[in-house]
């Protein structure tokens, strides 16, 4: 069953903690993306990667880090430097057609 | 600054009517255009894409593209309450490192 999985579905973070959000795809897509969505807001790009071992900052990369060691995986770490991390985090992937397909999302809340 | 603009709504239509959602974009070199549906609390789901001027139909959905006017629209025929969602427009230009430029979305409410 092809698709994109994200875990966990819900995540709670204490202030000062780093947390890592998982994103895995078995669609054989080259490109992967991380977005943040705040209530009533659009999608804002955090980081993206077009190939393994390479990634670029998006519009709001400060306080976040990523890695792309495998084609299937693109984890996002929310560091303590991100002052307002409470949001809905969405991972997406795309192939040559450029349409992006999304995982179910992770809802992060800071306690 | 490359932009994609949508009326935020809410757009309210009665069940069975045609819902018309509109999107304008600023980058004249844009090549591909996408419509996503997002239910409250869920992730966006791709419902239509269009590359060429004109109409593209898929079931109850029709995407319309006019590159000269930098305008793309989505028509939903025979609207159903299950169509109530936020509809996001996204635009692609190959010179933009395979990133999509996103609109903020239009909220649609279909009333029984």
Short mmCIF file of C-alpha atoms in Angstrom, two decimals:
data_model
loop_
_atom_site.label_atom_id
_atom_site.label_comp_id
_atom_site.label_asym_id
_atom_site.label_seq_id
_atom_site.Cartn_x
_atom_site.Cartn_y
_atom_site.Cartn_z
CA UNK A 1 0.00 0.00 0.00
CA UNK A 2 1.84 3.12 -1.24
CA UNK A 3 1.76 6.35 0.66
CA UNK A 4 3.30 8.73 3.13
CA UNK A 5 3.30 8.08 6.85
CA UNK A 6 3.96 10.56 9.63
CA UNK A 7 4.43 9.82 13.29
CA UNK A 8 3.41 10.53 15.89
CA UNK A 9 -0.07 11.88 15.16
CA UNK A 10 0.03 14.05 18.28
CA UNK A 11 3.15 15.29 20.07
CA UNK A 12 3.57 17.30 23.22
CA UNK A 13 6.76 19.18 23.93
CA UNK A 14 7.98 20.89 27.03
CA UNK A 15 9.73 24.19 26.60
CA UNK A 16 13.46 23.74 25.96
CA UNK A 17 13.09 20.29 24.43
CA UNK A 18 14.02 19.16 20.95
CA UNK A 19 11.53 16.84 19.28
CA UNK A 20 11.76 14.88 16.03
CA UNK A 21 8.85 14.27 13.67
CA UNK A 22 9.05 11.26 11.40
CA UNK A 23 8.11 11.19 7.69
CA UNK A 24 8.43 8.06 5.54
CA UNK A 25 7.28 7.46 1.95
CA UNK A 26 7.22 4.33 -0.22
CA UNK A 27 6.19 6.10 -3.42
CA UNK A 28 9.79 6.22 -4.73
CA UNK A 29 9.52 10.01 -4.91
CA UNK A 30 12.71 12.04 -5.19
CA UNK A 31 11.52 15.24 -3.53
CA UNK A 32 10.21 15.66 -0.01
CA UNK A 33 8.89 18.72 1.84
CA UNK A 34 8.00 19.90 5.33
CA UNK A 35 5.26 22.49 5.86
CA UNK A 36 3.83 24.17 8.89
CA UNK A 37 0.16 25.18 9.09
CA UNK A 38 -1.24 27.40 11.82
CA UNK A 39 -4.99 27.67 12.53
CA UNK A 40 -6.75 29.46 9.71
CA UNK A 41 -3.48 29.93 7.85
CA UNK A 42 -1.96 28.62 4.66
CA UNK A 43 0.97 26.26 4.21
CA UNK A 44 4.43 27.63 4.95
CA UNK A 45 7.49 25.75 3.69
CA UNK A 46 10.09 24.85 6.32
CA UNK A 47 12.61 22.68 4.43
CA UNK A 48 12.65 20.65 1.25
CA UNK A 49 14.91 18.05 -0.33
CA UNK A 50 15.17 17.12 -4.00
CA UNK A 51 17.69 14.28 -3.62
CA UNK A 52 19.30 12.18 -0.91
CA UNK A 53 21.92 13.97 1.21
CA UNK A 54 20.79 17.39 0.01
CA UNK A 55 18.18 19.80 1.35
CA UNK A 56 17.32 23.51 1.19
CA UNK A 57 15.76 26.00 3.56
CA UNK A 58 12.25 27.11 2.90
CA UNK A 59 10.58 30.30 4.05
CA UNK A 60 10.61 29.62 7.80
CA UNK A 61 13.61 27.34 8.51
CA UNK A 62 14.80 29.06 11.69
CA UNK A 63 14.54 26.76 14.70
CA UNK A 64 14.18 23.61 12.59
CA UNK A 65 16.62 21.04 11.21
CA UNK A 66 16.29 18.10 8.80
CA UNK A 67 18.27 15.21 7.34
CA UNK A 68 17.86 13.14 4.19
CA UNK A 69 20.02 10.05 4.58
CA UNK A 70 17.60 7.77 2.74
CA UNK A 71 15.27 8.42 -0.17
CA UNK A 72 12.31 7.17 1.86
CA UNK A 73 12.85 9.25 4.98
CA UNK A 74 12.90 12.99 5.79
CA UNK A 75 12.72 13.59 9.56
CA UNK A 76 12.18 17.08 10.97
CA UNK A 77 13.61 18.21 14.30
CA UNK A 78 11.95 21.09 16.07
CA UNK A 79 14.64 22.60 18.26
CA UNK A 80 14.34 24.68 21.41
CA UNK A 81 15.30 27.69 19.27
CA UNK A 82 11.84 27.58 17.66
CA UNK A 83 9.93 29.91 19.97
CA UNK A 84 6.41 29.21 18.79
CA UNK A 85 6.33 25.59 17.61
CA UNK A 86 2.68 24.77 18.30
CA UNK A 87 1.24 23.98 14.86
CA UNK A 88 0.14 21.27 12.42
CA UNK A 89 3.17 19.83 10.60
CA UNK A 90 2.72 18.31 7.17
CA UNK A 91 5.16 16.24 5.18
CA UNK A 92 4.77 15.86 1.41
CA UNK A 93 6.58 14.20 -1.46
CA UNK A 94 6.58 14.60 -5.22
CA UNK A 95 7.96 12.97 -8.34
CA UNK A 96 8.58 14.40 -11.81
CA UNK A 97 4.95 15.43 -12.16
CA UNK A 98 5.47 18.00 -9.40
CA UNK A 99 2.12 17.39 -7.77
CA UNK A 100 2.71 16.91 -4.05
CA UNK A 101 1.13 14.20 -1.94
CA UNK A 102 0.74 14.69 1.77
CA UNK A 103 1.01 12.53 4.84
CA UNK A 104 -1.67 12.70 7.56
CA UNK A 105 0.24 15.30 9.60
CA UNK A 106 1.58 15.67 13.15
CA UNK A 107 -0.04 18.06 15.57
CA UNK A 108 2.60 19.51 17.91
CA UNK A 109 1.66 21.28 21.14
CA UNK A 110 4.01 23.02 23.52
CA UNK A 111 3.07 22.53 27.17
CA UNK B 1 7.36 38.20 -4.68
CA UNK B 2 5.49 35.38 -6.37
CA UNK B 3 1.94 35.22 -5.10
CA UNK B 4 -1.17 33.13 -5.39
CA UNK B 5 -4.39 34.77 -4.27
CA UNK B 6 -7.72 33.24 -3.34
CA UNK B 7 -10.85 34.70 -1.82
CA UNK B 8 -10.87 33.38 1.75
CA UNK B 9 -14.65 33.03 1.84
CA UNK B 10 -16.60 31.44 3.29
CA UNK B 11 -18.35 30.62 0.04
CA UNK B 12 -21.79 29.27 0.82
CA UNK B 13 -23.85 27.36 -1.79
CA UNK B 14 -26.99 25.23 -1.54
CA UNK B 15 -26.81 21.49 -2.11
CA UNK B 16 -26.99 20.66 -5.81
CA UNK B 17 -25.68 24.05 -6.97
CA UNK B 18 -22.42 24.81 -8.79
CA UNK B 19 -19.60 26.07 -6.58
CA UNK B 20 -17.04 28.29 -8.31
CA UNK B 21 -13.64 28.78 -6.70
CA UNK B 22 -11.14 31.22 -8.13
CA UNK B 23 -7.37 31.71 -7.96
CA UNK B 24 -5.06 34.30 -9.50
CA UNK B 25 -1.27 34.10 -9.69
CA UNK B 26 1.45 36.65 -10.27
CA UNK B 27 4.22 34.57 -11.93
CA UNK B 28 3.51 34.63 -15.67
CA UNK B 29 5.99 31.78 -16.20
CA UNK B 30 3.95 29.35 -14.09
CA UNK B 31 3.45 26.02 -15.77
CA UNK B 32 1.36 23.72 -13.60
CA UNK B 33 -1.67 24.39 -11.45
CA UNK B 34 -3.13 22.28 -8.68
CA UNK B 35 -6.28 22.20 -6.59
CA UNK B 36 -6.25 20.55 -3.18
CA UNK B 37 -9.11 19.91 -0.79
CA UNK B 38 -8.49 20.08 2.95
CA UNK B 39 -11.07 18.97 5.47
CA UNK B 40 -10.85 20.49 8.94
CA UNK B 41 -8.05 18.84 10.93
CA UNK B 42 -6.86 16.76 7.99
CA UNK B 43 -4.05 17.03 5.44
CA UNK B 44 -4.55 18.42 1.91
CA UNK B 45 -5.67 16.00 -0.79
CA UNK B 46 -4.95 16.57 -4.49
CA UNK B 47 -8.18 16.69 -6.50
CA UNK B 48 -7.25 18.28 -9.84
CA UNK B 49 -4.27 19.50 -11.82
CA UNK B 50 -4.12 21.37 -15.11
CA UNK B 51 -1.24 22.37 -17.38
CA UNK B 52 -2.87 23.74 -20.56
CA UNK B 53 -5.27 26.58 -21.25
CA UNK B 54 -8.90 25.53 -21.29
CA UNK B 55 -11.02 23.16 -19.28
CA UNK B 56 -10.24 19.81 -17.70
CA UNK B 57 -13.08 17.72 -16.34
CA UNK B 58 -12.97 14.89 -13.79
CA UNK B 59 -16.35 13.72 -12.56
CA UNK B 60 -18.12 16.63 -10.83
CA UNK B 61 -14.95 18.76 -10.91
CA UNK B 62 -13.81 21.05 -13.72
CA UNK B 63 -10.57 23.02 -13.63
CA UNK B 64 -10.29 26.03 -15.93
CA UNK B 65 -7.03 27.74 -16.83
CA UNK B 66 -6.49 31.08 -18.57
CA UNK B 67 -2.76 31.85 -18.67
CA UNK B 68 -3.25 35.19 -20.42
CA UNK B 69 -5.36 36.40 -17.50
CA UNK B 70 -3.26 34.44 -14.94
CA UNK B 71 -6.39 32.87 -13.60
CA UNK B 72 -7.34 29.33 -12.65
CA UNK B 73 -10.69 28.20 -11.31
CA UNK B 74 -12.37 25.09 -9.95
CA UNK B 75 -16.02 24.35 -10.59
CA UNK B 76 -17.85 21.77 -8.49
CA UNK B 77 -21.13 20.64 -10.03
CA UNK B 78 -23.99 19.17 -8.01
CA UNK B 79 -22.33 20.29 -4.77
CA UNK B 80 -22.78 17.97 -1.81
CA UNK B 81 -22.43 18.66 1.93
CA UNK B 82 -19.36 16.37 1.81
CA UNK B 83 -17.70 18.96 -0.45
CA UNK B 84 -17.60 21.40 2.50
CA UNK B 85 -13.89 21.99 3.04
CA UNK B 86 -11.10 24.47 2.35
CA UNK B 87 -9.81 24.43 -1.23
CA UNK B 88 -6.17 25.32 -1.78
CA UNK B 89 -4.74 26.52 -5.08
CA UNK B 90 -1.04 25.82 -5.78
CA UNK B 91 1.14 26.92 -8.67
CA UNK B 92 4.40 25.48 -10.01
CA UNK B 93 7.23 27.04 -12.01
CA UNK B 94 10.21 24.85 -12.95
CA UNK B 95 12.53 27.76 -12.14
CA UNK B 96 11.41 27.66 -8.53
CA UNK B 97 13.33 24.53 -7.44
CA UNK B 98 10.27 22.25 -7.58
CA UNK B 99 8.51 24.28 -4.89
CA UNK B 100 4.82 25.04 -5.08
CA UNK B 101 3.48 28.50 -4.34
CA UNK B 102 0.32 28.17 -2.26
CA UNK B 103 -2.76 30.29 -1.86
CA UNK B 104 -4.34 30.66 1.58
CA UNK B 105 -7.42 28.71 0.53
CA UNK B 106 -11.14 29.31 0.11
CA UNK B 107 -13.56 27.86 2.64
CA UNK B 108 -16.63 26.27 1.01
CA UNK B 109 -19.83 25.43 2.86
CA UNK B 110 -22.50 23.40 1.06
CA UNK B 111 -25.83 23.73 2.83
CA UNK B 112 -28.35 20.83 2.77
#
